Tab-separated table of C-alpha atoms in Angstrom:
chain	number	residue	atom	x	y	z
A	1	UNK	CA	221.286	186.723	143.473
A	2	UNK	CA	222.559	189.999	144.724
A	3	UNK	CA	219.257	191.045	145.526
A	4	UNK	CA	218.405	188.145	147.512
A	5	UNK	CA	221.628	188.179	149.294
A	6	UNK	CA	220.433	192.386	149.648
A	7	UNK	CA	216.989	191.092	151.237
A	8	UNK	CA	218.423	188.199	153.571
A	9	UNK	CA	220.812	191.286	154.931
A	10	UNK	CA	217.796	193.873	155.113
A	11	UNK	CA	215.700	190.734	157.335
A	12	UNK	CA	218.491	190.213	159.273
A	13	UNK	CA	219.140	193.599	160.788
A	14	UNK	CA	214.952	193.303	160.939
A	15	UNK	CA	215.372	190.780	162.898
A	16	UNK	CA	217.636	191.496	165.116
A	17	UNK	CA	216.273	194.983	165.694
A	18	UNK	CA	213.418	192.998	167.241
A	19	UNK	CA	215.127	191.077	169.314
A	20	UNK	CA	217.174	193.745	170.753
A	21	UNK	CA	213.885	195.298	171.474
A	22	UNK	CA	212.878	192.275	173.232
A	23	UNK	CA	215.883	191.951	175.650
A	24	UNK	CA	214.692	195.091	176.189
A	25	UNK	CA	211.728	194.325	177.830
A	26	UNK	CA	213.494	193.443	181.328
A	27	UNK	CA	213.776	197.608	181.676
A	28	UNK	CA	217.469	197.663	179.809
A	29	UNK	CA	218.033	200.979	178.051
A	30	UNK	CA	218.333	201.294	174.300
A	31	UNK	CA	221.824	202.434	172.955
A	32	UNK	CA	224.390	200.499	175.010
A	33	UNK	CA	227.465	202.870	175.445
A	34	UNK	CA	225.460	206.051	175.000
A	35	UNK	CA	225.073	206.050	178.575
A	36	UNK	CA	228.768	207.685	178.608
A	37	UNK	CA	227.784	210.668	175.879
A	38	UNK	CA	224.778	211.322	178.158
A	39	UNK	CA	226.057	211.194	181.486
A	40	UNK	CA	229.346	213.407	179.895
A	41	UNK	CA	226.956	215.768	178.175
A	42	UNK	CA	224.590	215.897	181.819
A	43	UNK	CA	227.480	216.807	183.653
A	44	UNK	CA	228.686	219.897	181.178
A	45	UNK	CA	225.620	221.308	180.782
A	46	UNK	CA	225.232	221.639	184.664
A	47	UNK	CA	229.176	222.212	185.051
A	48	UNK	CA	230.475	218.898	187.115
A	49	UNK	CA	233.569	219.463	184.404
A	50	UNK	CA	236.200	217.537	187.199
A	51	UNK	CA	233.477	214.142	186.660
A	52	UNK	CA	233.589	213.690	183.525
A	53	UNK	CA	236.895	211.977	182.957
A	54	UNK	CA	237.657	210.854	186.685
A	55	UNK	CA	240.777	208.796	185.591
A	56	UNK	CA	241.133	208.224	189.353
A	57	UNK	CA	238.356	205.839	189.754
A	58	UNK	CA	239.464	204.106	186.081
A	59	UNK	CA	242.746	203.441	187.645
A	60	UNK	CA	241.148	201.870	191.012
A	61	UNK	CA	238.620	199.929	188.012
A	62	UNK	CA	241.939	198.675	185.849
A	63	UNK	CA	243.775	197.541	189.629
A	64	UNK	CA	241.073	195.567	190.308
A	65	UNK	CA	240.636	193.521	186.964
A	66	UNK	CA	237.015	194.033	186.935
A	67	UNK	CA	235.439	192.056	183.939
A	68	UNK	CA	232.080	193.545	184.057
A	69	UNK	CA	231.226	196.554	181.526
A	70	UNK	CA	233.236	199.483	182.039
A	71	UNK	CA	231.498	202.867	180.601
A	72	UNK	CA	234.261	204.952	179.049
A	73	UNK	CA	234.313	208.318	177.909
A	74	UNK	CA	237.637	208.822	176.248
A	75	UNK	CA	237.004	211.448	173.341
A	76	UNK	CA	239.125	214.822	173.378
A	77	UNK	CA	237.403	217.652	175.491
A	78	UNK	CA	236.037	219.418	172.235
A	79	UNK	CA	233.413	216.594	171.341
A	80	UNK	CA	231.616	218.172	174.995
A	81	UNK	CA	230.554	221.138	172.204
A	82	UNK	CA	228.475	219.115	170.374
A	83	UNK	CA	227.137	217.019	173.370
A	84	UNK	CA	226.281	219.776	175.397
A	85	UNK	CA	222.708	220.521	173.666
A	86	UNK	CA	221.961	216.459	174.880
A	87	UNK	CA	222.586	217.948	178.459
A	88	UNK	CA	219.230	218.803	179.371
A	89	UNK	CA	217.062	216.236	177.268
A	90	UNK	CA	215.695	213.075	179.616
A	91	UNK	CA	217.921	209.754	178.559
A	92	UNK	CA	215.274	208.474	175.579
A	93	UNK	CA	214.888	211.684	173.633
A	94	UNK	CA	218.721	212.277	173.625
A	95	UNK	CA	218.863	208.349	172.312
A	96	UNK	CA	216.390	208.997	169.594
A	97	UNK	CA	218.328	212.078	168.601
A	98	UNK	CA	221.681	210.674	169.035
A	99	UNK	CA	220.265	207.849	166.801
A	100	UNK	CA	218.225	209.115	164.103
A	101	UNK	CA	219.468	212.505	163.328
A	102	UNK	CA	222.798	211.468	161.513
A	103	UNK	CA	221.031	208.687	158.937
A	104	UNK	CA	219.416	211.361	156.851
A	105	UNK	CA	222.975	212.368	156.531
A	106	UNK	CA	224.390	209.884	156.011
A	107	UNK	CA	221.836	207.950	153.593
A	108	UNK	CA	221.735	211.180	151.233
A	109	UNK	CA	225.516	211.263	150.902
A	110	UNK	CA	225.958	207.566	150.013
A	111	UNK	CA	223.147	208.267	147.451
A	112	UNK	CA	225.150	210.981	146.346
A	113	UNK	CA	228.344	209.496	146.011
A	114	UNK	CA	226.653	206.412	144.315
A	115	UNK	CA	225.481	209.101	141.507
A	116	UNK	CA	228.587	210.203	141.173
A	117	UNK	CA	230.788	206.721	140.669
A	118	UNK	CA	227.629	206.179	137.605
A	119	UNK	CA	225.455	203.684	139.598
A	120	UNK	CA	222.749	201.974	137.864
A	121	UNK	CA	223.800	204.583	134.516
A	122	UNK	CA	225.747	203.626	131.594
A	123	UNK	CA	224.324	200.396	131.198
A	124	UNK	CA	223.181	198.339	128.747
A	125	UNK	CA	220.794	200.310	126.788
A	126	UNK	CA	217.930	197.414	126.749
A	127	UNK	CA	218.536	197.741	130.726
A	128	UNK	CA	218.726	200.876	131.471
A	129	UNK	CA	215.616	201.998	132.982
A	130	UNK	CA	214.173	203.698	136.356
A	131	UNK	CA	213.075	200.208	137.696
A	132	UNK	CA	216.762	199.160	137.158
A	133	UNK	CA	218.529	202.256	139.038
A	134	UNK	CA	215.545	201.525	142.239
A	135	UNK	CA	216.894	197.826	142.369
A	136	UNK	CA	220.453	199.414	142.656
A	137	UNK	CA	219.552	201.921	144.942
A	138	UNK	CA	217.683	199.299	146.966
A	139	UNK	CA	220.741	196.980	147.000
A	140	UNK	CA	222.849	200.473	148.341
A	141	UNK	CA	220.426	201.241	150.996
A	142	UNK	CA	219.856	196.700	152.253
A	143	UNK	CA	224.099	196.759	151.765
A	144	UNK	CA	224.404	199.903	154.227
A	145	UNK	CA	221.975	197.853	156.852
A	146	UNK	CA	224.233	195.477	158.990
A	147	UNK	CA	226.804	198.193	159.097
A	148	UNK	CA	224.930	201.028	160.757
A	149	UNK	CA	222.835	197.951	162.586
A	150	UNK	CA	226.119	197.407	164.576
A	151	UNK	CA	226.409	200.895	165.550
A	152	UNK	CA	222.698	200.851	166.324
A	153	UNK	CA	222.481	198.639	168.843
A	154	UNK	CA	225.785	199.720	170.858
A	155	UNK	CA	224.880	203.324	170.938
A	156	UNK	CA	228.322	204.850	169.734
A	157	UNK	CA	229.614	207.391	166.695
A	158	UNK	CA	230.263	205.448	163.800
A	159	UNK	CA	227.305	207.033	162.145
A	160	UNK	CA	228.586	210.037	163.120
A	161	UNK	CA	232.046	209.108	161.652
A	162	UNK	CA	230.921	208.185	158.694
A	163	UNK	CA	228.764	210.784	158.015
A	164	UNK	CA	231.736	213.201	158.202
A	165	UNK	CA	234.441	210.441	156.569
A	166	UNK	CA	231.413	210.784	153.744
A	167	UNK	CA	230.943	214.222	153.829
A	168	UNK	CA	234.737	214.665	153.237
A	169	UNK	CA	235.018	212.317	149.961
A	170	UNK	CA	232.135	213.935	148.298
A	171	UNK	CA	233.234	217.485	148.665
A	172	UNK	CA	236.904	216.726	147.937
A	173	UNK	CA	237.074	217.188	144.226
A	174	UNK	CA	234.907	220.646	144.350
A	175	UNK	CA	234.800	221.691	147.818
A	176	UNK	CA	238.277	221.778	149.578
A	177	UNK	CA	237.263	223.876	152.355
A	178	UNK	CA	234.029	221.713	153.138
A	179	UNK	CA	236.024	218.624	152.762
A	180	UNK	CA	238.511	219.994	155.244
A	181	UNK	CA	236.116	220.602	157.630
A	182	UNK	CA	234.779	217.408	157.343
A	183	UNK	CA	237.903	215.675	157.981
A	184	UNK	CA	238.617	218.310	161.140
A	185	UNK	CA	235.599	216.825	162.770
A	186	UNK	CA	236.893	213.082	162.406
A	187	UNK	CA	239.802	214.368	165.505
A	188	UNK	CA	236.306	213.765	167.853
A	189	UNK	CA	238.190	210.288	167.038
A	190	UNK	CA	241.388	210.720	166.437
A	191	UNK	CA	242.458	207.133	165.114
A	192	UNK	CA	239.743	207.410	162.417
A	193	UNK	CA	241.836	210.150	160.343
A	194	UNK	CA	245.148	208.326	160.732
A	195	UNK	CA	245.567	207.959	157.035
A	196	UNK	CA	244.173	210.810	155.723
A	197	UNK	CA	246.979	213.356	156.598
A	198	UNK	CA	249.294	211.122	154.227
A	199	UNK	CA	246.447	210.544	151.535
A	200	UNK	CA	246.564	214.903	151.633
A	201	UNK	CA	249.728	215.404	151.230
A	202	UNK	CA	250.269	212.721	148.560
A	203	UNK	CA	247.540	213.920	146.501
A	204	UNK	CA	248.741	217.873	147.278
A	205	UNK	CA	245.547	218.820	149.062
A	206	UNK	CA	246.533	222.155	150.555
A	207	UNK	CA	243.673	224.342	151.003
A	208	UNK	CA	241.810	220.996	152.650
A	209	UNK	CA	244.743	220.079	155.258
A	210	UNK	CA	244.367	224.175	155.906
A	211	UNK	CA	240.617	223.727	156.600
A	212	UNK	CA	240.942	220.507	158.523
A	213	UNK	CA	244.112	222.353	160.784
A	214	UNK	CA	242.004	225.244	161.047
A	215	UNK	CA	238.718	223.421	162.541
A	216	UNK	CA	241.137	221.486	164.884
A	217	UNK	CA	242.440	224.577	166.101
A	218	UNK	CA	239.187	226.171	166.682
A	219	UNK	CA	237.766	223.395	168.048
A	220	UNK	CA	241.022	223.048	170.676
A	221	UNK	CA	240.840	226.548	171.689
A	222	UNK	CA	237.136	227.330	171.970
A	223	UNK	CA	236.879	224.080	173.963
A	224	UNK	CA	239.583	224.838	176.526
A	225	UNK	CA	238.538	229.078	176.894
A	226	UNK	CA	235.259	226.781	178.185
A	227	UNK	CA	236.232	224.131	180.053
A	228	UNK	CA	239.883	225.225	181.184
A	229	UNK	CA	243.406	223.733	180.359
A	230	UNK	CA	242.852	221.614	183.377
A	231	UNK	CA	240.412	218.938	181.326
A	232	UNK	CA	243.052	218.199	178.809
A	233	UNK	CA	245.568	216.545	181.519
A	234	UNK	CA	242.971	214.740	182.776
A	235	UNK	CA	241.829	213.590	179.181
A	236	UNK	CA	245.357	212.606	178.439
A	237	UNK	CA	245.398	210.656	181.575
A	238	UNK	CA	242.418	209.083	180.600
A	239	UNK	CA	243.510	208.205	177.227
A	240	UNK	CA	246.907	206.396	178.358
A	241	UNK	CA	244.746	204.379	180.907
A	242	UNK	CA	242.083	203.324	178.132
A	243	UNK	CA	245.415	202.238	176.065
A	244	UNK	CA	246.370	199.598	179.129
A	245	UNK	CA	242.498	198.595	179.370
A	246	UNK	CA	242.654	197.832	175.388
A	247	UNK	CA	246.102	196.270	175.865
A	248	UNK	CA	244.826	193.957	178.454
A	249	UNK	CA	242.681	192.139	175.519
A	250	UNK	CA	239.248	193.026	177.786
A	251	UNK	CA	236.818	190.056	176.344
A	252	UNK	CA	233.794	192.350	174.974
A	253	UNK	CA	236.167	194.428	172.984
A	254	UNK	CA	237.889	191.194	171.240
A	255	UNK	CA	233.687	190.120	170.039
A	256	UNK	CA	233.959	193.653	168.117
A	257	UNK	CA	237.285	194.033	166.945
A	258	UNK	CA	238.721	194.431	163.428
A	259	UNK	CA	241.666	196.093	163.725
A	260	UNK	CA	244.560	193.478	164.128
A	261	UNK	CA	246.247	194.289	167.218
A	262	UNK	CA	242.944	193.343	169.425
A	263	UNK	CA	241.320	190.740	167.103
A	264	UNK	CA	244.351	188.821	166.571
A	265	UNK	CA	244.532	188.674	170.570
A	266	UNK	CA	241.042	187.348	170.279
A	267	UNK	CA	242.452	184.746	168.461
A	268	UNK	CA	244.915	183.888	170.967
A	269	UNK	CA	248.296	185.198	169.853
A	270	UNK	CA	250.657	186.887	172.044
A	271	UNK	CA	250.215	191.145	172.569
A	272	UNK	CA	253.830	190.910	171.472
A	273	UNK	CA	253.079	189.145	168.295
A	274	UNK	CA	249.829	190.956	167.446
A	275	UNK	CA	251.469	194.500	167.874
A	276	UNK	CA	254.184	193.388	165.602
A	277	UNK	CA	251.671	192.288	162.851
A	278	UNK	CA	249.500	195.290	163.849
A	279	UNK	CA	252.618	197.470	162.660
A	280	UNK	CA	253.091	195.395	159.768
A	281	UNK	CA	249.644	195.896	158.460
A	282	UNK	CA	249.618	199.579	158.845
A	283	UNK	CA	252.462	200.672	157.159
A	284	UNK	CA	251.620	198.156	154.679
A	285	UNK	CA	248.764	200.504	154.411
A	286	UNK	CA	250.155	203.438	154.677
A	287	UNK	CA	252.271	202.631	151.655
A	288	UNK	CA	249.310	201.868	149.615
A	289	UNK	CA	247.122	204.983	150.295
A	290	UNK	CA	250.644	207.230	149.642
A	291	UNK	CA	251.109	205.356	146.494
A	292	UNK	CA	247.550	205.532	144.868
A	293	UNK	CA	246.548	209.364	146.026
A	294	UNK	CA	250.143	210.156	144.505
A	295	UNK	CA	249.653	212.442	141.462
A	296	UNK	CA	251.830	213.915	139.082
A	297	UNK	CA	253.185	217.694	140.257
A	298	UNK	CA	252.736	220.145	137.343
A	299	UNK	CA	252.481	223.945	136.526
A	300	UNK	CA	249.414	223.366	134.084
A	301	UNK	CA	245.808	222.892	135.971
A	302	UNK	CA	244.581	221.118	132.830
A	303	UNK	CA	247.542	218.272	133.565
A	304	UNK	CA	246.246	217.713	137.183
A	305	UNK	CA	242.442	216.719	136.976
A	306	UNK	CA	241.279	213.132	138.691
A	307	UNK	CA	242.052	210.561	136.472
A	308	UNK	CA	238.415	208.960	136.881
A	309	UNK	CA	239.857	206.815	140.247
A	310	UNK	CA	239.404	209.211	142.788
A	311	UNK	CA	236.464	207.070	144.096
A	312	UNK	CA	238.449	203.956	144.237
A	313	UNK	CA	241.085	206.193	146.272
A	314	UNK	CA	238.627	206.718	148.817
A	315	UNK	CA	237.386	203.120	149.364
A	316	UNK	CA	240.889	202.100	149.868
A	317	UNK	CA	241.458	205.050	152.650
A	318	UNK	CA	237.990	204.211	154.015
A	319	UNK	CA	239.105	200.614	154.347
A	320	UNK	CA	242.623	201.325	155.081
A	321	UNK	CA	241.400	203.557	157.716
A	322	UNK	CA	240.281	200.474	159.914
A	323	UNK	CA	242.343	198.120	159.346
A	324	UNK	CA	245.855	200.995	159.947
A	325	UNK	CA	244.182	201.605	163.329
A	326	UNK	CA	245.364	199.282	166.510
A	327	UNK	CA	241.374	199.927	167.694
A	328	UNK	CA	238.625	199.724	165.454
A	329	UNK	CA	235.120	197.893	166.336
A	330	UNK	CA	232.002	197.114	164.419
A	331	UNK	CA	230.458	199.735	165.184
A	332	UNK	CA	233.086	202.200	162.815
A	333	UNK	CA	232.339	200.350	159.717
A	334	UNK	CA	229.356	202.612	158.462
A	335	UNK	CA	232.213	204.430	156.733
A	336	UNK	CA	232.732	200.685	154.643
A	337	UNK	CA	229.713	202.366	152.658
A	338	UNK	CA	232.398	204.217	151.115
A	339	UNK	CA	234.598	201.646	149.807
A	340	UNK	CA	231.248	199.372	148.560
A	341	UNK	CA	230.080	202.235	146.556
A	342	UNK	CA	232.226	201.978	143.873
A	343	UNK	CA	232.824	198.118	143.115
A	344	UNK	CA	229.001	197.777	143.219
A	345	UNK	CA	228.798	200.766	140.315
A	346	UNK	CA	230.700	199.825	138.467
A	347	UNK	CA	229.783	195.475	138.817
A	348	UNK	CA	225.837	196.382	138.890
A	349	UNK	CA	227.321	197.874	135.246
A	350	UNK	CA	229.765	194.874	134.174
A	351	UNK	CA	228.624	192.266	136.073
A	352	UNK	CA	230.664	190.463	139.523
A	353	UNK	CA	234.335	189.240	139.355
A	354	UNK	CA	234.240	186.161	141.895
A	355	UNK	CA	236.345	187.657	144.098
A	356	UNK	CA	234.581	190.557	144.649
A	357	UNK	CA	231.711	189.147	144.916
A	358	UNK	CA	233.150	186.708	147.881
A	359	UNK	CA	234.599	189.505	149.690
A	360	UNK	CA	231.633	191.785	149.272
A	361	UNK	CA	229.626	188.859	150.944
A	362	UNK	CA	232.711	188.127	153.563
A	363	UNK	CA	232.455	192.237	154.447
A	364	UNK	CA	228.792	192.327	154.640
A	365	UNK	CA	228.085	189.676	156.885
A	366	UNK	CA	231.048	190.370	158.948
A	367	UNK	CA	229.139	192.350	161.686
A	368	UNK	CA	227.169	188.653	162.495
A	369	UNK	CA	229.794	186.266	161.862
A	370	UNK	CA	232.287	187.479	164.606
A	371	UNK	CA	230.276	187.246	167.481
A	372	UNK	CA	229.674	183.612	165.993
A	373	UNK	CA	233.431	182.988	164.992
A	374	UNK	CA	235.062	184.705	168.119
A	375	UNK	CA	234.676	181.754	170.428
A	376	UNK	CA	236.307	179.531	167.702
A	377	UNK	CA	239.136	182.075	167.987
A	378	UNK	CA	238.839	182.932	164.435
A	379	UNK	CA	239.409	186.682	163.569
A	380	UNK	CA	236.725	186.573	161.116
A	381	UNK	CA	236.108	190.923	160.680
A	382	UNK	CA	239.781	191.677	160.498
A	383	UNK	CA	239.862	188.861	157.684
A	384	UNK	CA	237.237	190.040	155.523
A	385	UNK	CA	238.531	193.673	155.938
A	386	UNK	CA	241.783	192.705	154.771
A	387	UNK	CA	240.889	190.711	151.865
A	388	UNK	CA	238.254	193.417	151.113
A	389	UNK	CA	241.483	195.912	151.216
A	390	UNK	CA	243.368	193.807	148.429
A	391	UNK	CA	240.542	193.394	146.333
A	392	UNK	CA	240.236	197.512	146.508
A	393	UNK	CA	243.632	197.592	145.404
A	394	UNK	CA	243.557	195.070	142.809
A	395	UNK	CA	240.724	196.492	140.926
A	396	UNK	CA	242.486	199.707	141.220
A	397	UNK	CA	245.764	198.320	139.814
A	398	UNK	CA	243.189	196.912	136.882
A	399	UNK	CA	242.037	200.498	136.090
A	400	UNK	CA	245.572	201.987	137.064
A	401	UNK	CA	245.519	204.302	133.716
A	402	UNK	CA	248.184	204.321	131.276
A	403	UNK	CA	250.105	207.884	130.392
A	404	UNK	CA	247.381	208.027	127.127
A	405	UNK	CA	244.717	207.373	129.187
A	406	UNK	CA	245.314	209.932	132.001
A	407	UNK	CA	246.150	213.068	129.209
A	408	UNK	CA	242.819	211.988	127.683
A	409	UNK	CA	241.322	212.291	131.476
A	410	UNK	CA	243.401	215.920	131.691
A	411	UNK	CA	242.001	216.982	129.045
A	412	UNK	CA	244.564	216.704	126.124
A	413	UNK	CA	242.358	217.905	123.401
A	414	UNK	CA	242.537	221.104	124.965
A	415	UNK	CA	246.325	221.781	125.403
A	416	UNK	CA	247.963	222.954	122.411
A	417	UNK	CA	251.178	220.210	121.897
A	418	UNK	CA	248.020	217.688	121.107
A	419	UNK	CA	246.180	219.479	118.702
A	420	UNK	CA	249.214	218.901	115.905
A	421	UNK	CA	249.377	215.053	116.665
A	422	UNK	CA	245.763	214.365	117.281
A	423	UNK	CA	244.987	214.674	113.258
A	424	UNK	CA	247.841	212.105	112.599
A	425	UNK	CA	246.940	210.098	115.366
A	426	UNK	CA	243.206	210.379	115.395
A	427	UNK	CA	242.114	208.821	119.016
A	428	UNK	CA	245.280	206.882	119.637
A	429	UNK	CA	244.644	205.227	122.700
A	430	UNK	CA	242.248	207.979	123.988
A	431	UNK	CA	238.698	207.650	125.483
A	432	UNK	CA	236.853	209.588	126.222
């Protein structure tokens, strides 16, 4: 069954990969909202700096009510870095770049963080084979499909995103200063790391929230010695303006929406309403991710190793991360990968609780069912992210380990006050 379900999802993105391509066939571009990342980078490379923002002519757009599509470009001044080498490259090969370049990234990482939460391994032993751990990696790869497909087809960063959001979880057990560069890079979108300042600090992270600080700061300073101090006001003029155009509940923004605040509007409540269940949901959140990257505080290194759930800590910040945010679209949920990787470990292992296995369906098909659902006013992503969320946290409450457990995790065979009691009590509630 779940590799059916994996090859329906793998035909649909097929599928609608060639019909996009056929719309396209009237002389549309490919990409959607890239248009803004190439016009932006165009105009730094040749150093029309005052154009790129132009909150002037947004205003005169917003006091008009226009309804047709609006091309934003509303990311902080230090994203122009990276877009700059797109500057000089003709529309299509900046596209293809733009495109292409992050999903070798970003497929090698989830691969890599599927090794690491033991997919396909530790199986039966009459099952465990290299035709077994292909079907898994083919169900990883089909499962990944309508997520970056969304993305795709609009043009916009939530490969990129994800491949740092990615990038971040696998080199945070080994690799603080990596990971904290990572998760410096996510301020390109500010509202995608509004967790994961809390989720450092809880877990006592310091040498990755000095990376991440440290590649902000670089990244503020070498972008305004560029482009001046004047760009900022007119970024942060830009921003609040953007903030009244998503507050206005603009119609192709509801079709995408998961975070609650917009989709909830979609559904008809009230701004009013919608904020106030919008805050509701994020510190709701918020208390979660503080709660499960929360670790005990002690002198002895051997006392503070990952208790085996670090991976389940991530999925819940990867999800949380969307659903804390008052503006989050279909095309961020590449970084979902994240939080699929380790239910489908460790079921592909155990086999599917029917809940998971409902919500894993909800989340996957999410991406197609709210353009269907959205005219029915039914909030249909911001549902399935939300029960996706408890699930997370229920299975993580399941393997929530008990004070035996976690020594036997820290390592209690080598600190000395077991050694006495571990020939009385010869694997006492340890496992190893």
């Amino acid at each position: 069954m779940l590799l059916l379900f994996a090859m329906c999802l793998a035909t649909q993105a097929s599928v609608n990969l060639i019909m996009y391509f056929h719309e396209m066939s009237n002389g549309s571009r490919f990409g959607g909202d890239f248009i803004c990342f190439w016009n932006a980078a165009h105009r730094v490379r040749h150093g029309d700096i005052a154009a790129i923002y132009d909150p002037d002519t947004r205003q005169r757009i917003l006091s008009t009510h226009t309804t047709g599509i609006i091309s934003w470009f509303v990311y902080p001044p230090f994203t122009l870095v990276g877009l700059w080498l797109l500057g000089d490259a003709t529309y299509n090969e900046a596209v293809l770049a733009w495109s292409l370049v992050p999903l070798a990234f970003y497929f090698a990482l989830i691969v890599l963080l599927a090794k690491r939460s033991g997919l396909a391994y530790r199986t039966n032993p009459a099952c465990e084979n290299s035709w077994r751990r292909i079907q898994a990696y083919a169900v990883l790869i089909a499962f990944s499909l309508p997520f970056l497909s969304a993305n795709l087809f609009s043009g916009q960063t939530g490969a990129f995103i994800a491949v740092f959001f990615l990038g971040a979880a696998y080199f945070w057990p080994t690799r603080p200063v990596l990971a904290g560069i990572c998760i410096g890079l996510l301020a390109i979108k500010p509202q995608m790391g509004l967790l994961m300042p809390f989720a450092l600090i809880a877990s006592g992270q310091w040498r990755v929230i000095a990376a991440a600080a440290t590649t902000v700061l670089s990244l503020i300073v070498l972008s305004t010695m560029w482009l001046g101090t004047a760009i900022w006001t007119d970024y942060f003029r830009m921003s609040q303006l953007f903030g009244q155009f998503v507050g206005r509940g603009y119609d192709q923004i509801r079709q995408l929406a998961l975070g609650p605040y917009v989709a909830l509007q979609g559904a008809g409540m009230p701004a009013a309403l919608a904020g106030v269940l919008q805050a509701a949901v994020t510190i709701a959140v918020l208390t979660v991710i503080i709660q499960v990257f929360w670790q005990r505080r002690s002198n002895k290194p051997e006392l503070r190793k990952d208790d085996g759930g670090l991976d389940l800590r991530l999925a819940l910040l990867a999800a949380g991360t969307l659903l804390a945010t008052p503006y989050s679209l279909s095309y961020d949920t590449p970084l979902l990968m994240l939080s699929i990787i380790p239910l489908l470990a460790r079921n592909w292992r155990d086999g599917w609780d029917g809940l998971e296995l409902a919500s894993v369906a909800g989340l996957l098909v999410s991406p197609y069912a709210q353009l269907l659902t959205v005219g029915s006013h039914v909030p249909f992503a911001f549902l399935a992210l939300l029960l996706w969320f408890g699930v997370l946290y229920r299975r993580f409450q399941k393997e929530r380990p008990t004070p035996a457990g976690w020594l036997a995790n820290a390592g209690y065979k080598k600190h000395p006050i077991f050694r006495k009691t571990d020939a009385i009590l010869p694997g006492a509630g340890f496992a190893d």
